[in-house]
Short mmCIF file of N, CA and C in Angstrom, two decimals:
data_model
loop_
_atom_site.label_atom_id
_atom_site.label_comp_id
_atom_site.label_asym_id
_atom_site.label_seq_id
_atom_site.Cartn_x
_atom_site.Cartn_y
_atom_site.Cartn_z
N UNK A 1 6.39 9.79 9.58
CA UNK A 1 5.46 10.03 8.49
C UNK A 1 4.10 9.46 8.88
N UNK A 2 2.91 10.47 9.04
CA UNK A 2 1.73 9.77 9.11
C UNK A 2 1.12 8.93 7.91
N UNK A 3 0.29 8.08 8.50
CA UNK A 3 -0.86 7.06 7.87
C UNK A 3 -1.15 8.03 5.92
N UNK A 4 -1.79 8.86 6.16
CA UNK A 4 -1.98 9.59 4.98
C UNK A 4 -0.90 9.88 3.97
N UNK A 5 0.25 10.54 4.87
CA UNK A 5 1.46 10.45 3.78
C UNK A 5 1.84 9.45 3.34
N UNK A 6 1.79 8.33 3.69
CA UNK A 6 2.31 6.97 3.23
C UNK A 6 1.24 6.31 2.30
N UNK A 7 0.12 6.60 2.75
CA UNK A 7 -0.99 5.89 1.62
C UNK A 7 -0.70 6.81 0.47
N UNK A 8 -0.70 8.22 0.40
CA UNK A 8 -0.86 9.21 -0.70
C UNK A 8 0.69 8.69 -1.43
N UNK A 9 1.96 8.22 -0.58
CA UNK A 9 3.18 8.04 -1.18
C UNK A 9 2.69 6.46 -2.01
N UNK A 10 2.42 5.74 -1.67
CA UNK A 10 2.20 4.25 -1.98
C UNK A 10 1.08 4.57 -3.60
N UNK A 11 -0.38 5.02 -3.10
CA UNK A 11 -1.44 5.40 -3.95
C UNK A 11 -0.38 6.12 -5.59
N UNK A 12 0.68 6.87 -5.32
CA UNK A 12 1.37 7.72 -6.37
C UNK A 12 2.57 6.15 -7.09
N UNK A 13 3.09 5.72 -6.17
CA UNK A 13 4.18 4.73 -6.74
C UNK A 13 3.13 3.80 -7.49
N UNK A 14 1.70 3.37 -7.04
CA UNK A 14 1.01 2.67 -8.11
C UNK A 14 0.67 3.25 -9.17
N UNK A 15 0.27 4.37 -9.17
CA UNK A 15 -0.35 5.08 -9.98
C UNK A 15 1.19 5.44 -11.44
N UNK A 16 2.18 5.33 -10.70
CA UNK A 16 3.55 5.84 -11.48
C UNK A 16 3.88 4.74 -12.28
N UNK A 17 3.12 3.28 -11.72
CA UNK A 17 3.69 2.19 -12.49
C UNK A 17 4.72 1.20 -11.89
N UNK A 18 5.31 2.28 -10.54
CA UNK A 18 6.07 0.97 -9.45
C UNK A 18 5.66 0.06 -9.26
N UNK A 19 4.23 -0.11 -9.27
CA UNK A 19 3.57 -1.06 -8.88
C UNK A 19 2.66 -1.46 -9.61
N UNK A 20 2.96 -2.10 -10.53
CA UNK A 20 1.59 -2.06 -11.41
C UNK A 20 0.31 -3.34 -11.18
N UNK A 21 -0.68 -3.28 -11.68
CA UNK A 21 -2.17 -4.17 -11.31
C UNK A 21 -1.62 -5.53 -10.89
N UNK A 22 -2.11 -6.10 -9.96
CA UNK A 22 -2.02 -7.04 -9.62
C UNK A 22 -0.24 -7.96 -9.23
N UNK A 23 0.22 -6.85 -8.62
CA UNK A 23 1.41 -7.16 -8.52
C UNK A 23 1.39 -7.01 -6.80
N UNK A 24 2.67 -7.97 -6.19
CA UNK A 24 2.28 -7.98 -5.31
C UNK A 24 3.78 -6.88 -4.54
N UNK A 25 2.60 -6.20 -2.93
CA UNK A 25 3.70 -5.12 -2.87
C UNK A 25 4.11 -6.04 -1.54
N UNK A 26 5.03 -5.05 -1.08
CA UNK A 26 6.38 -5.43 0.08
C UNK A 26 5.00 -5.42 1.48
N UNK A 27 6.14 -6.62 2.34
CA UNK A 27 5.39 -6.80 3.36
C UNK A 27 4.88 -5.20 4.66
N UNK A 28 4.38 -5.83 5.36
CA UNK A 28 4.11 -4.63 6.47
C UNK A 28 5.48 -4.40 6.75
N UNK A 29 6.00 -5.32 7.24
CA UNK A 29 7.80 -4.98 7.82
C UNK A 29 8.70 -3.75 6.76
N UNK A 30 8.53 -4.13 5.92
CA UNK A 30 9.31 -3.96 4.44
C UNK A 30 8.81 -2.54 4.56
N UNK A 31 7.75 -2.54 3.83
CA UNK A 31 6.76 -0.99 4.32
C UNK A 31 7.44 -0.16 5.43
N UNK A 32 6.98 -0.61 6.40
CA UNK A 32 7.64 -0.13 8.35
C UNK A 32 9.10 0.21 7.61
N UNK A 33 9.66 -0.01 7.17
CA UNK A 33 11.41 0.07 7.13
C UNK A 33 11.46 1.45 6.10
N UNK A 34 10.49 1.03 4.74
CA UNK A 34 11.16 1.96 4.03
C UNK A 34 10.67 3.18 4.13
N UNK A 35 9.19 3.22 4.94
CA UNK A 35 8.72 4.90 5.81
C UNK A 35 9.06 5.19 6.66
N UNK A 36 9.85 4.59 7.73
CA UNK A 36 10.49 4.53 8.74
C UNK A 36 9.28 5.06 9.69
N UNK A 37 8.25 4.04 9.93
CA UNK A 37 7.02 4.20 10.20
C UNK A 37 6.69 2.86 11.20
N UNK A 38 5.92 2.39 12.28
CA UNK A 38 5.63 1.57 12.77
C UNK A 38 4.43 1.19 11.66
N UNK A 39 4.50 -0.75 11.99
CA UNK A 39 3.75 -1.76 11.30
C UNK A 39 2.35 -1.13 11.15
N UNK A 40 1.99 -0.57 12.57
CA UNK A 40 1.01 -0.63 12.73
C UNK A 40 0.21 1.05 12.03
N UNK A 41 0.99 1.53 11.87
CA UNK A 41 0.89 3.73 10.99
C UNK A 41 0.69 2.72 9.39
N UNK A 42 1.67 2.09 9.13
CA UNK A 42 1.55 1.02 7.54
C UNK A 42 0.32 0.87 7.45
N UNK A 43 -0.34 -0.27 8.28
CA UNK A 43 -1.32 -0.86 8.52
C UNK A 43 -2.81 -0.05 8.19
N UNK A 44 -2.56 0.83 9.07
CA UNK A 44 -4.00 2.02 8.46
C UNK A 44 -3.62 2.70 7.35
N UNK A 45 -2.53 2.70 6.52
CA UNK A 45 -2.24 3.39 5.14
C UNK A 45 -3.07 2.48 4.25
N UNK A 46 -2.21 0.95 4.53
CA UNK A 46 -3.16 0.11 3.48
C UNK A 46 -4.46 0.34 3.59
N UNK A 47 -4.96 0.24 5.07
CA UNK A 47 -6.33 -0.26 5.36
C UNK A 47 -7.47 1.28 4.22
N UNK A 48 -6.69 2.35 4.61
CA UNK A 48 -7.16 3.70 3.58
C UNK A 48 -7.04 3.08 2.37
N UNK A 49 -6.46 2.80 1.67
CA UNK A 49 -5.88 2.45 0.02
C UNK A 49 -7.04 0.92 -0.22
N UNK A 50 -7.28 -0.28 1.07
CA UNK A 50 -8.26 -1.04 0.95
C UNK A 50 -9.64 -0.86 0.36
N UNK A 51 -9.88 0.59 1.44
CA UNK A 51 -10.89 0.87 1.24
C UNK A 51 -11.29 1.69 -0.35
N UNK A 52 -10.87 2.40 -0.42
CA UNK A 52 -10.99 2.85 -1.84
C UNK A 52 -10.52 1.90 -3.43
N UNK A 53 -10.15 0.60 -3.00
CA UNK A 53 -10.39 -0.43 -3.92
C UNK A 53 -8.72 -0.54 -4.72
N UNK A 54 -7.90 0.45 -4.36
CA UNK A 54 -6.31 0.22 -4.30
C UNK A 54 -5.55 -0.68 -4.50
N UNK A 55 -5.84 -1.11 -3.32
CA UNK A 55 -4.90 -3.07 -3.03
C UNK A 55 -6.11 -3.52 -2.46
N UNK A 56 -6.01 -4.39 -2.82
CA UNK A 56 -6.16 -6.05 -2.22
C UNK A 56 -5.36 -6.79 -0.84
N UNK A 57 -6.20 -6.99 0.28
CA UNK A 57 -5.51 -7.86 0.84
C UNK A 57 -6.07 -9.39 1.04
N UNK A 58 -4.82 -10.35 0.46
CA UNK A 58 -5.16 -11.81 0.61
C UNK A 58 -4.70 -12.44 2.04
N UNK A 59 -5.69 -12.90 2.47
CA UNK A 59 -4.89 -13.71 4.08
C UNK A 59 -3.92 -14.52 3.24
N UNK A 60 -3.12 -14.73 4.33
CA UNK A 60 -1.84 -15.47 3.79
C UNK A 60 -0.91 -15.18 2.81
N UNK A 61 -1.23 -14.49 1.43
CA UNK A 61 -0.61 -14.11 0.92
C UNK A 61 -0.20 -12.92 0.38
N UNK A 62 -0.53 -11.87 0.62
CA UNK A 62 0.26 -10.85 1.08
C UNK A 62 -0.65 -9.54 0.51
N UNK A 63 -0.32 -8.57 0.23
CA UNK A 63 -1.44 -7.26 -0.61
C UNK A 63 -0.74 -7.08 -2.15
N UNK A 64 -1.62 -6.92 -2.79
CA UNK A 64 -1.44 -6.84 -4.17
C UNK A 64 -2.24 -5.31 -4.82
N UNK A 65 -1.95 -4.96 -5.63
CA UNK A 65 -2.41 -4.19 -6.40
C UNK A 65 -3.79 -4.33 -6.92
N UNK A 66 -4.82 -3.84 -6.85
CA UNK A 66 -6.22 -4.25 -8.01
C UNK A 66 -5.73 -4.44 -9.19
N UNK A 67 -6.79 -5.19 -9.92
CA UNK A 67 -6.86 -5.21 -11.00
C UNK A 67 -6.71 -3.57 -11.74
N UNK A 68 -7.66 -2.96 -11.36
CA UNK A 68 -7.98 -2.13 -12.35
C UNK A 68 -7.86 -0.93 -10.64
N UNK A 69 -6.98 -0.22 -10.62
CA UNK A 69 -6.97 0.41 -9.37
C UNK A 69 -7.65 1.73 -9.63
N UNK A 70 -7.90 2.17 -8.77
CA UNK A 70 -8.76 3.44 -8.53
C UNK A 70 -8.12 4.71 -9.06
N UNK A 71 -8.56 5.92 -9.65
CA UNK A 71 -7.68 7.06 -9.53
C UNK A 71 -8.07 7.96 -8.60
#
């Protein structure tokens, strides 16, 4: 599964309420496992979903949901 399908899959599970504001989601690994995707295909999904104000990433503690996420 490419970078895009996984952000557009992730972007929909927030948007559905799987994930709701400020909640925190599953690690890169966790991610990698359940797209059956390398860390690093994850990695530019978030980094897409970063950029458009999506998630949040905290050093150290992990990516979270925005407050108020984007549609």
């Amino acid at each position: 599964m490419g970078y895009r399908k996984i952000a557009a899959d992730l972007h929909a599970r927030i948007q559905q309420g799987e994930y709701p504001p400020e909640s925190r989601l599953p690690t890169y690994a966790e991610l990698a496992r359940l797209y059956s995707a390398s860390v690093s295909t994850v990695q530019r999904a978030v980094m897409l979903l970063q950029a458009h104000g999506i998630i949040i990433g905290v050093q150290g503690a992990g990516l979270y949901v925005a407050t108020t996420p984007t549609t």
